[in-house]
XYZ file of C-alpha atoms in Angstrom:
671
model
C 100.234 93.403 97.297
C 102.524 91.140 98.256
C 107.924 88.600 97.328
C 105.865 89.742 94.497
C 103.054 89.515 96.995
C 102.603 92.074 99.710
C 103.883 91.252 103.189
C 101.509 92.284 105.973
C 101.994 92.539 109.686
C 99.438 93.229 112.419
C 99.514 96.858 113.453
C 97.809 96.530 116.825
C 97.126 93.359 118.739
C 93.449 92.499 118.370
C 93.121 91.453 121.945
C 94.204 94.829 123.289
C 92.929 97.234 120.615
C 89.799 99.093 121.646
C 87.416 101.118 119.547
C 86.363 104.153 121.495
C 82.634 104.720 121.987
C 81.359 106.637 118.981
C 77.691 105.742 118.919
C 76.781 109.197 120.211
C 78.872 111.070 117.632
C 77.474 112.855 114.614
C 78.469 110.861 111.535
C 78.981 113.021 108.404
C 77.043 112.199 105.241
C 78.963 110.120 102.707
C 79.550 113.094 100.390
C 81.043 115.098 103.271
C 83.504 112.294 103.987
C 85.094 112.819 100.546
C 86.741 116.253 100.396
C 88.893 118.124 97.879
C 91.672 118.554 100.457
C 91.582 114.824 101.209
C 91.828 113.903 97.522
C 94.743 116.334 97.056
C 96.635 114.695 99.927
C 95.755 111.258 98.503
C 97.259 112.191 95.120
C 100.512 113.406 96.725
C 100.881 110.314 98.911
C 99.796 108.047 96.044
C 102.612 109.463 93.899
C 105.173 108.912 96.672
C 104.029 105.364 97.439
C 103.947 104.428 93.734
C 107.600 105.517 93.528
C 108.420 103.336 96.550
C 106.415 100.332 95.293
C 108.051 100.447 91.859
C 111.485 100.611 93.450
C 110.818 97.553 95.595
C 109.085 95.729 92.730
C 111.965 96.347 90.319
C 114.699 95.421 92.806
C 113.623 92.532 95.065
C 109.880 92.069 94.598
C 109.122 92.111 98.342
C 106.631 94.860 99.146
C 105.749 95.492 102.809
C 102.378 96.919 103.740
C 102.481 100.718 103.663
C 99.017 101.089 105.215
C 100.504 102.430 108.451
C 102.438 105.131 106.624
C 99.386 106.001 104.491
C 97.127 106.463 107.514
C 99.786 108.261 109.543
C 100.881 110.675 106.796
C 97.268 111.333 105.793
C 96.501 112.270 109.390
C 99.628 114.446 109.603
C 99.005 116.411 106.392
C 95.339 117.131 107.056
C 95.816 117.868 110.759
C 98.668 120.261 109.952
C 96.607 121.943 107.233
C 93.547 122.493 109.427
C 95.704 123.686 112.351
C 97.550 126.181 110.135
C 94.352 127.626 108.676
C 92.828 127.912 112.147
C 95.868 129.874 113.385
C 95.556 132.204 110.388
C 91.947 132.909 111.321
C 90.222 130.807 108.655
C 87.351 128.550 109.574
C 87.847 124.934 108.535
C 85.771 121.805 108.569
C 86.875 119.441 111.331
C 89.126 116.588 110.273
C 87.206 113.381 110.992
C 88.166 109.731 111.166
C 85.909 109.161 108.156
C 87.940 111.612 106.049
C 91.133 109.948 107.315
C 89.736 106.570 106.215
C 88.874 107.926 102.759
C 92.442 109.243 102.329
C 93.948 105.919 103.387
C 91.618 104.031 101.033
C 92.491 106.323 98.116
C 96.230 106.009 98.674
C 96.169 102.206 98.992
C 94.015 101.892 95.844
C 96.453 104.148 93.970
C 99.751 102.509 94.899
C 98.173 99.036 94.770
C 98.119 99.326 90.975
C 101.894 99.817 90.962
C 102.010 96.186 92.123
C 98.938 94.505 90.600
C 99.367 96.379 87.283
C 102.230 94.039 86.401
C 104.903 96.729 85.992
C 107.513 94.482 87.586
C 106.135 91.179 86.328
C 103.658 90.387 83.532
C 103.808 93.634 81.524
C 107.565 94.055 81.860
C 108.063 90.405 80.837
C 106.885 91.362 77.335
C 109.680 93.854 76.654
C 112.684 93.415 74.344
C 115.207 93.596 77.200
C 113.705 90.542 78.881
C 113.480 88.820 75.479
C 117.190 89.452 74.833
C 118.144 88.453 78.379
C 116.542 85.033 77.998
C 118.238 84.608 74.628
C 117.188 85.151 71.022
C 117.869 81.469 70.235
C 116.048 80.117 73.304
C 113.202 77.761 72.237
C 109.810 79.452 72.474
C 111.313 82.920 73.009
C 110.166 84.539 69.752
C 110.888 88.068 68.572
C 107.201 88.340 67.628
C 106.280 87.946 71.329
C 107.664 91.352 72.297
C 105.750 94.460 73.343
C 107.784 97.269 74.844
C 106.327 99.475 77.589
C 104.421 102.491 76.317
C 102.927 105.163 78.543
C 99.596 105.455 76.722
C 98.830 101.783 76.149
C 99.713 100.970 79.780
C 97.355 103.690 81.026
C 94.621 102.428 78.705
C 95.122 98.828 79.821
C 94.841 99.774 83.501
C 91.687 101.810 82.903
C 90.168 98.808 81.104
C 90.875 96.136 83.732
C 91.337 97.838 87.111
C 87.715 98.841 87.734
C 86.252 95.400 87.031
C 87.415 94.062 90.381
C 85.642 96.902 92.199
C 82.271 96.098 90.623
C 82.607 92.302 90.835
C 82.040 91.857 94.587
C 80.152 94.988 95.673
C 76.855 93.080 96.092
C 78.570 90.731 98.588
C 79.850 93.432 100.953
C 77.016 92.878 103.447
C 77.509 89.106 103.383
C 81.264 89.256 103.944
C 81.418 92.054 106.514
C 78.167 91.699 108.478
C 76.977 88.106 108.049
C 80.247 86.171 107.744
C 82.009 88.667 110.055
C 85.348 88.071 108.311
C 88.154 89.689 110.266
C 90.300 91.085 107.401
C 93.192 91.500 109.889
C 94.989 94.333 108.054
C 91.727 96.220 107.506
C 90.790 95.800 111.163
C 94.234 96.909 112.360
C 94.133 99.969 110.063
C 90.732 100.917 111.479
C 92.061 100.607 115.027
C 94.984 102.815 114.079
C 92.786 105.515 112.513
C 90.363 105.430 115.443
C 93.256 105.878 117.861
C 94.457 108.978 115.985
C 91.170 110.724 116.663
C 91.364 110.519 120.452
C 93.315 112.875 122.736
C 95.995 110.371 123.753
C 96.083 108.827 120.280
C 96.627 112.214 118.641
C 99.584 112.885 120.947
C 101.160 109.535 120.054
C 100.452 110.127 116.359
C 102.265 113.472 116.554
C 105.303 111.753 118.076
C 105.158 109.042 115.410
C 105.049 111.666 112.653
C 108.080 113.438 114.158
C 109.891 110.109 114.300
C 108.963 109.325 110.691
C 110.122 112.779 109.567
C 113.463 112.427 111.348
C 114.297 109.077 109.778
C 112.967 110.192 106.404
C 115.433 113.108 106.493
C 118.306 110.835 107.549
C 117.470 108.325 104.829
C 117.193 111.040 102.171
C 120.527 112.584 103.186
C 122.249 109.187 103.264
C 120.952 108.295 99.787
C 122.174 111.678 98.517
C 125.581 111.113 100.149
C 125.882 107.604 98.658
C 125.230 108.948 95.164
C 128.499 110.911 95.133
C 130.502 107.660 95.369
C 128.464 105.519 92.972
C 130.401 106.493 89.837
C 129.512 105.281 86.347
C 128.351 101.691 85.922
C 127.185 99.138 88.457
C 130.299 98.268 90.486
C 130.973 101.468 92.451
C 129.871 102.937 95.766
C 128.330 101.756 98.998
C 125.921 99.549 97.029
C 128.924 97.335 96.254
C 130.771 97.537 99.577
C 132.420 94.165 100.480
C 131.531 94.419 104.169
C 131.974 90.659 104.741
C 135.104 90.250 102.630
C 135.798 89.851 98.913
C 135.194 86.091 98.837
C 131.662 86.402 100.207
C 131.152 89.533 98.090
C 131.604 87.416 94.940
C 128.701 85.279 96.171
C 126.613 88.455 96.815
C 126.950 88.276 100.614
C 127.477 91.885 101.689
C 125.671 94.745 103.418
C 124.881 97.443 100.853
C 123.744 100.204 103.250
C 120.232 100.425 101.753
C 117.734 102.277 104.006
C 114.878 100.736 102.009
C 115.815 97.116 102.723
C 116.664 97.831 106.371
C 113.243 99.504 106.638
C 111.626 96.426 105.077
C 113.383 94.329 107.709
C 111.900 96.513 110.446
C 108.364 96.350 109.082
C 108.226 92.712 107.896
C 107.697 89.891 110.416
C 110.846 88.211 111.750
C 109.991 84.927 110.025
C 109.920 86.637 106.613
C 113.357 88.217 107.082
C 114.878 85.023 108.444
C 113.321 83.007 105.582
C 114.903 85.347 103.034
C 118.326 84.962 104.666
C 117.889 81.182 104.911
C 117.068 81.036 101.199
C 120.165 83.135 100.427
C 122.411 80.804 102.453
C 121.001 77.671 100.778
C 121.297 79.069 97.246
C 124.333 81.373 97.162
C 126.126 79.735 100.071
C 125.848 76.095 98.977
C 123.709 75.233 95.934
C 125.129 77.551 93.243
C 128.787 76.986 94.246
C 128.099 73.219 94.172
C 126.454 73.292 90.727
C 129.288 75.505 89.458
C 131.738 72.670 90.109
C 129.942 70.683 87.384
C 130.452 73.335 84.705
C 131.463 71.503 81.552
C 129.458 68.420 82.594
C 125.954 69.578 83.470
C 126.159 72.639 81.227
C 128.755 74.193 78.864
C 131.499 75.960 80.848
C 131.910 78.840 78.370
C 128.386 80.254 78.686
C 127.711 83.816 79.832
C 126.424 84.668 83.311
C 122.896 85.246 81.977
C 122.540 82.255 79.645
C 119.556 80.062 80.509
C 121.377 76.956 79.315
C 123.888 77.448 82.135
C 123.861 78.261 85.864
C 121.410 81.117 85.250
C 118.784 78.572 84.183
C 119.069 76.737 87.510
C 118.636 80.017 89.418
C 115.467 80.999 87.573
C 113.703 77.638 87.390
C 114.365 76.568 90.969
C 113.030 79.980 92.123
C 109.940 79.409 89.936
C 109.485 75.936 91.472
C 109.533 77.314 95.032
C 107.077 80.094 94.140
C 104.647 77.731 92.384
C 104.870 75.101 95.144
C 104.110 77.704 97.806
C 101.339 79.277 95.732
C 99.659 75.954 94.917
C 99.672 74.840 98.551
C 98.171 78.086 99.798
C 95.591 78.080 97.011
C 94.428 74.581 97.987
C 94.474 75.566 101.655
C 92.432 78.750 101.174
C 89.868 77.064 98.923
C 89.436 74.169 101.366
C 89.033 76.559 104.317
C 86.566 78.636 102.305
C 84.451 75.616 101.310
C 84.521 74.287 104.865
C 83.383 77.580 106.391
C 80.668 78.146 103.780
C 79.301 74.652 104.411
C 79.386 75.337 108.140
C 77.532 78.615 107.627
C 74.647 76.835 105.916
C 73.952 74.853 109.052
C 74.872 77.472 111.653
C 73.567 80.480 109.672
C 76.746 82.358 110.554
C 80.482 81.933 110.423
C 82.247 81.944 113.798
C 85.127 83.991 112.402
C 84.883 86.848 114.869
C 83.517 86.405 118.346
C 80.197 88.138 118.975
C 80.113 90.784 121.678
C 78.732 89.399 124.930
C 76.451 91.270 127.249
C 72.973 92.721 127.398
C 71.176 94.696 124.701
C 72.058 97.902 126.511
C 75.803 97.277 126.618
C 78.095 99.840 125.049
C 79.634 97.313 122.708
C 76.275 96.223 121.318
C 75.251 99.846 120.868
C 78.463 100.481 118.963
C 77.881 97.441 116.774
C 74.326 98.505 116.008
C 75.528 101.982 115.125
C 78.211 100.575 112.817
C 75.658 98.307 111.123
C 73.324 101.245 110.669
C 76.007 103.461 109.118
C 77.297 100.645 106.896
C 73.819 99.835 105.543
C 72.554 103.408 105.289
C 73.986 104.377 101.890
C 73.242 101.507 99.560
C 75.118 100.711 96.350
C 72.430 99.188 94.080
C 73.161 95.667 92.836
C 72.004 96.638 89.359
C 74.593 99.433 89.332
C 77.400 97.020 90.209
C 76.242 94.519 87.597
C 75.841 97.188 84.929
C 79.275 98.634 85.772
C 80.950 95.229 85.494
C 79.156 94.445 82.219
C 79.998 97.857 80.720
C 83.715 97.701 81.559
C 83.847 94.057 80.454
C 82.207 94.844 77.098
C 84.580 97.707 76.361
C 87.684 95.784 77.402
C 86.641 92.650 75.452
C 86.638 94.852 72.356
C 89.770 96.892 73.122
C 92.218 94.499 74.857
C 92.681 92.368 71.688
C 93.728 95.598 69.941
C 96.472 96.104 72.550
C 97.437 92.395 72.655
C 96.336 90.777 69.348
C 97.143 87.170 70.423
C 94.667 87.490 73.319
C 91.420 86.975 71.398
C 88.122 88.468 72.518
C 86.618 85.115 73.506
C 89.575 84.415 75.818
C 89.039 87.798 77.496
C 85.332 86.971 77.827
C 86.104 83.620 79.477
C 88.481 85.399 81.883
C 85.749 87.837 82.883
C 83.237 85.038 83.423
C 85.440 83.198 85.931
C 87.088 86.303 87.462
C 84.279 87.090 89.984
C 84.490 83.545 91.394
C 88.270 83.824 91.787
C 87.874 87.305 93.276
C 85.437 85.912 95.834
C 87.831 83.086 96.776
C 90.716 85.513 97.158
C 88.690 88.061 99.154
C 87.299 85.374 101.428
C 90.752 83.919 101.976
C 92.185 87.369 102.672
C 89.410 87.976 105.187
C 90.295 84.756 106.998
C 94.085 84.741 106.804
C 95.222 88.191 105.560
C 97.014 86.316 102.759
C 96.264 87.566 99.222
C 96.886 85.067 96.432
C 96.289 87.474 93.552
C 99.609 86.625 91.904
C 98.827 82.896 92.172
C 95.516 83.338 90.370
C 97.376 85.419 87.790
C 99.878 82.583 87.201
C 97.007 80.110 86.742
C 95.569 82.372 84.044
C 99.036 82.713 82.515
C 99.605 78.951 82.145
C 96.068 78.229 80.936
C 95.936 80.931 78.242
C 99.546 80.380 77.106
C 98.905 76.657 76.610
C 95.564 77.278 74.841
C 96.974 79.838 72.389
C 100.149 77.826 71.772
C 103.312 78.796 69.925
C 101.687 81.492 67.789
C 101.427 84.282 70.374
C 100.926 82.204 73.517
C 103.620 84.074 75.472
C 102.042 87.529 74.979
C 98.496 86.167 75.434
C 99.435 84.398 78.677
C 101.223 87.409 80.140
C 98.343 89.727 79.228
C 95.801 87.330 80.751
C 97.934 87.198 83.897
C 97.797 91.004 84.132
C 94.016 90.989 83.679
C 93.432 88.338 86.333
C 95.855 89.820 88.885
C 94.299 93.264 88.588
C 90.699 92.073 89.028
C 91.408 89.704 91.919
C 93.719 92.138 93.750
C 91.426 95.197 93.537
C 88.413 93.134 94.654
C 90.323 91.984 97.737
C 91.473 95.531 98.496
C 87.885 96.786 98.259
C 86.588 94.238 100.767
C 89.479 95.109 103.084
C 88.465 98.782 102.808
C 84.817 97.965 103.506
C 85.934 96.338 106.764
C 88.040 99.393 107.661
C 85.141 101.702 106.836
C 82.740 99.587 108.880
C 84.928 99.887 111.998
C 85.523 103.639 111.556
C 81.828 104.445 111.006
C 82.496 105.378 107.387
C 79.844 105.018 104.720
C 80.124 102.013 102.394
C 79.334 104.363 99.524
C 82.188 106.737 100.443
C 84.539 103.729 100.593
C 83.414 102.579 97.158
C 83.670 106.045 95.607
C 87.079 106.720 97.188
C 88.308 103.346 95.917
C 87.152 104.289 92.408
C 88.874 107.688 92.658
C 92.063 106.113 94.031
C 92.023 103.507 91.251
C 91.594 106.257 88.636
C 94.556 108.090 90.176
C 96.581 104.881 90.093
C 95.776 104.300 86.404
C 97.597 107.572 85.678
C 100.184 107.855 88.474
C 101.431 104.233 88.416
C 102.389 104.287 84.690
C 103.873 107.789 85.018
C 106.098 106.826 87.938
C 107.092 103.584 86.199
C 107.988 105.599 83.116
C 110.329 107.664 85.264
C 112.258 104.505 86.159
C 112.083 103.124 82.618
C 113.497 106.329 81.130
C 116.185 107.004 83.738
C 117.543 103.550 84.601
C 118.571 100.332 82.905
C 115.592 98.266 84.004
C 116.116 94.510 83.794
C 119.905 94.514 83.720
C 121.033 91.479 85.788
C 124.139 93.391 86.906
C 122.356 96.637 87.844
C 120.290 97.679 90.863
C 116.956 97.317 89.021
C 117.072 93.642 88.054
C 113.270 93.324 87.718
C 113.525 89.656 88.780
C 109.907 88.736 88.142
C 109.987 89.926 84.525
C 112.327 87.063 83.609
C 110.462 84.611 85.835
C 107.034 85.450 84.363
C 108.273 85.281 80.768
C 109.838 81.903 81.475
C 106.540 80.722 82.970
C 104.740 81.762 79.775
C 107.345 79.957 77.639
C 106.942 76.858 79.824
C 103.180 77.021 79.259
C 103.814 76.950 75.511
C 106.961 74.815 75.076
C 107.244 72.594 78.150
C 110.570 71.590 79.741
C 112.575 70.378 76.755
C 115.518 72.810 76.874
C 116.428 72.951 80.558
C 120.042 72.306 81.674
C 121.012 68.835 82.937
C 119.254 67.840 86.198
C 117.505 71.243 86.314
C 114.032 69.689 85.984
C 114.759 67.135 88.720
C 116.069 69.838 91.078
C 113.089 72.087 90.285
C 110.627 69.255 91.014
C 112.443 68.556 94.271
C 112.189 72.172 95.404
C 108.518 72.304 94.291
C 107.716 69.308 96.510
C 109.867 70.762 99.306
C 107.913 74.038 99.227
C 104.647 72.091 99.442
C 105.876 69.940 102.342
C 107.382 72.883 104.269
C 104.017 74.666 104.155
C 102.266 71.490 105.270
C 104.743 71.150 108.128
C 104.037 74.753 109.190
C 100.321 73.939 109.429
C 100.488 70.596 111.251
C 103.120 71.442 113.872
C 102.359 73.370 117.100
C 102.709 77.138 116.929
C 105.809 77.173 119.128
C 107.485 74.998 116.458
C 105.910 76.352 113.249
C 106.990 79.914 114.047
C 110.576 78.827 113.318
C 109.821 77.040 110.005
C 110.744 79.272 107.024
C 108.346 80.542 104.347
C 109.145 79.036 100.912
C 107.864 82.098 99.009
C 110.252 84.379 100.907
C 113.083 81.849 100.519
C 112.654 81.883 96.733
C 113.452 85.566 96.180
C 117.241 85.489 96.860
C 117.663 82.307 94.775
C 117.532 84.510 91.680
C 118.437 88.002 92.899
C 121.297 87.436 95.335
C 121.984 87.552 99.059
C 122.806 91.241 99.568
C 119.275 92.457 100.311
C 118.748 89.493 102.673
C 121.661 90.799 104.760
C 120.050 94.266 104.870
C 116.652 92.899 105.893
C 118.231 90.688 108.539
C 119.992 93.760 109.981
C 116.545 95.389 110.203
C 115.028 92.385 111.954
C 117.959 92.202 114.441
C 117.484 95.900 115.269
C 113.763 95.294 115.859
C 114.414 92.150 117.938
C 116.863 93.977 120.239
C 114.496 96.969 120.435
C 111.626 94.668 121.474
C 113.776 93.150 124.214
C 114.820 96.554 125.562
C 111.431 98.312 125.327
C 108.597 96.396 123.649
C 106.018 99.181 123.991
C 108.376 101.691 122.435
C 109.112 99.356 119.531
C 105.400 98.738 118.926
C 104.725 102.478 118.897
C 107.613 103.625 116.711
C 109.047 100.729 114.656
C 106.519 101.275 111.865
C 107.275 105.001 111.786
C 111.052 104.419 111.665
C 110.677 101.830 108.898
C 108.326 104.040 106.880
C 110.730 106.980 107.241
C 113.685 104.922 105.984
C 111.697 103.575 103.029
C 110.109 106.929 102.123
C 113.378 108.907 102.336
C 115.187 106.501 100.023
C 112.149 106.482 97.738
C 112.046 110.268 97.521
C 115.720 110.336 96.497
C 114.778 108.218 93.463
C 113.109 111.272 91.885
C 116.155 113.618 91.835
C 118.374 110.611 91.055
C 116.251 109.799 88.006
C 116.296 113.433 86.869
C 120.108 113.538 87.171
C 120.330 110.306 85.179
C 118.057 111.664 82.431
C 120.193 114.824 82.242
C 123.320 112.595 82.033
C 124.793 114.065 85.224
C 127.089 111.355 86.599
C 128.396 110.958 90.176
C 131.889 112.450 90.503
C 133.546 109.554 92.403
C 133.743 105.790 91.901
C 134.483 104.027 95.182
C 135.659 100.534 94.262
C 137.217 97.672 96.244
C 139.550 94.979 94.951
C 142.175 92.577 96.280
C 145.512 94.005 97.425
C 148.307 93.764 94.853
C 150.471 90.670 95.209
C 153.705 91.436 97.046
C 152.426 94.613 98.766
């Protein structure tokens, strides 16, 4: 779920994380691991995290991993519930690590669809606002290629495509988890976290982390409420437009906008991501755009509007696209080459040396634990015929129905997508298991360009965007499932309970993700380039589809040359990161993260950099404390600001406006 991809960070260092001996414990049956109370908590947290994901997706497109918050809040809610009932004299079933794992799996499956469903990218790129923003006279941007968001068709589309990814790789779970021993770093770290909660010392730390999260959630919620009073009517009032670095830099979007969400993202994202975002902002808004602006009237007409693609706006969008595609192509080639290399190696060695085997005698505790985990993981089988039949059934229905939703996407194109999707899902899942880097959006863009070019001018834009949504959903959910299988394996959870909870979480997401998006769509001006919800990837994805159909004929002067230069630069920067020593490569920026501010602006980069500076200083003062509580503080800041979105949206729907407009301008001449 990652920019438009999800940013992950290790939760616990692998070298120091220990899984407590559990081989002697009674493991509940798979049906007992899935409880009504757990599903109720999953629905509540899924709703909250969908709100947060949509907000991030519609503002900056950078989505940090919320797995820590999901596991922590799931533990808090269920532990509090069982403790309360026990004090009231009711008998309750014990809260197990398996139930905790099921909750976390459900929540991640639910809010994952808020990202992979295309609400901030492929689906939103079809709407009339994005069409008008690009320009009604822009070549290839046809009025016929418009489909506005609708609650029911979006729900139907998600139900059609989201389950295919779950069935596509189920038969390979044993190969990937047990035989290849892929690490799936985020899944492993989540398992370590959940296991630590269910020990005496871990439970005490978890309680402190929950208190910390609650405190910063309250502060963030109150601050967002306080800011609202000064935000006035329109998009130029309040703390969100506070010229903290002066009016000159403010005009170039360099200012701190007091956003708890972006500061929280800075705390939870790795330092290199935050610094890359700021570096991209400095290059684009500090130097490149001011330089190109000096050629107004030569390179492009000087009298164009701020959002005209034939002017400066075109440079912003296409150079950002070039960086994203260059980064995506490099990582795709890298992951495929690593995958092929390791598979070839496995044929001769009969195993992949991805995770070191446990040393010691047959009687060692670690070997006993591993045997117990293998036994639990293999106990409840998911028949291969069931997975195949499920994939075929969903594919058959969607091949018939998707062309009704998107007429330009013919049934045979959907069929071809479903034939190649399992292979792409395998590549993505394998790559995620090795590197923790999901390339779902890259596979989606490949589908977008291919289908758009095949269909051509008569509906190619809609067909390409729809195909992108199909491919992203299948590849992303398949990767999430394998990640969950790894988590379940390490927490002694049944593979069947993981699969069923993923299905339930996906079903929740098919309803909750469109509903929460509809809240934003109804209450706010989504896609406005001057508002807080710019939906940057809607414009970028529609332009990609138009490029697939029309080519590069109408770009501003030198825009294609600059875009090609940045495409090559992104490729070379990634190559440099891989060939240089780690003590050097850790300071080389990430092109994908650099690309985001090229289009959006520098303000959120300032916020995220503030977050990373706070974390850096905290690590220097007390590293253990920062490791224990930074995730909780970040999650609290993000969740509090996300919760405020709900009452803010309701006030907007009811046309209740903030009473004060706090605005800053230059002092009057002569005063």
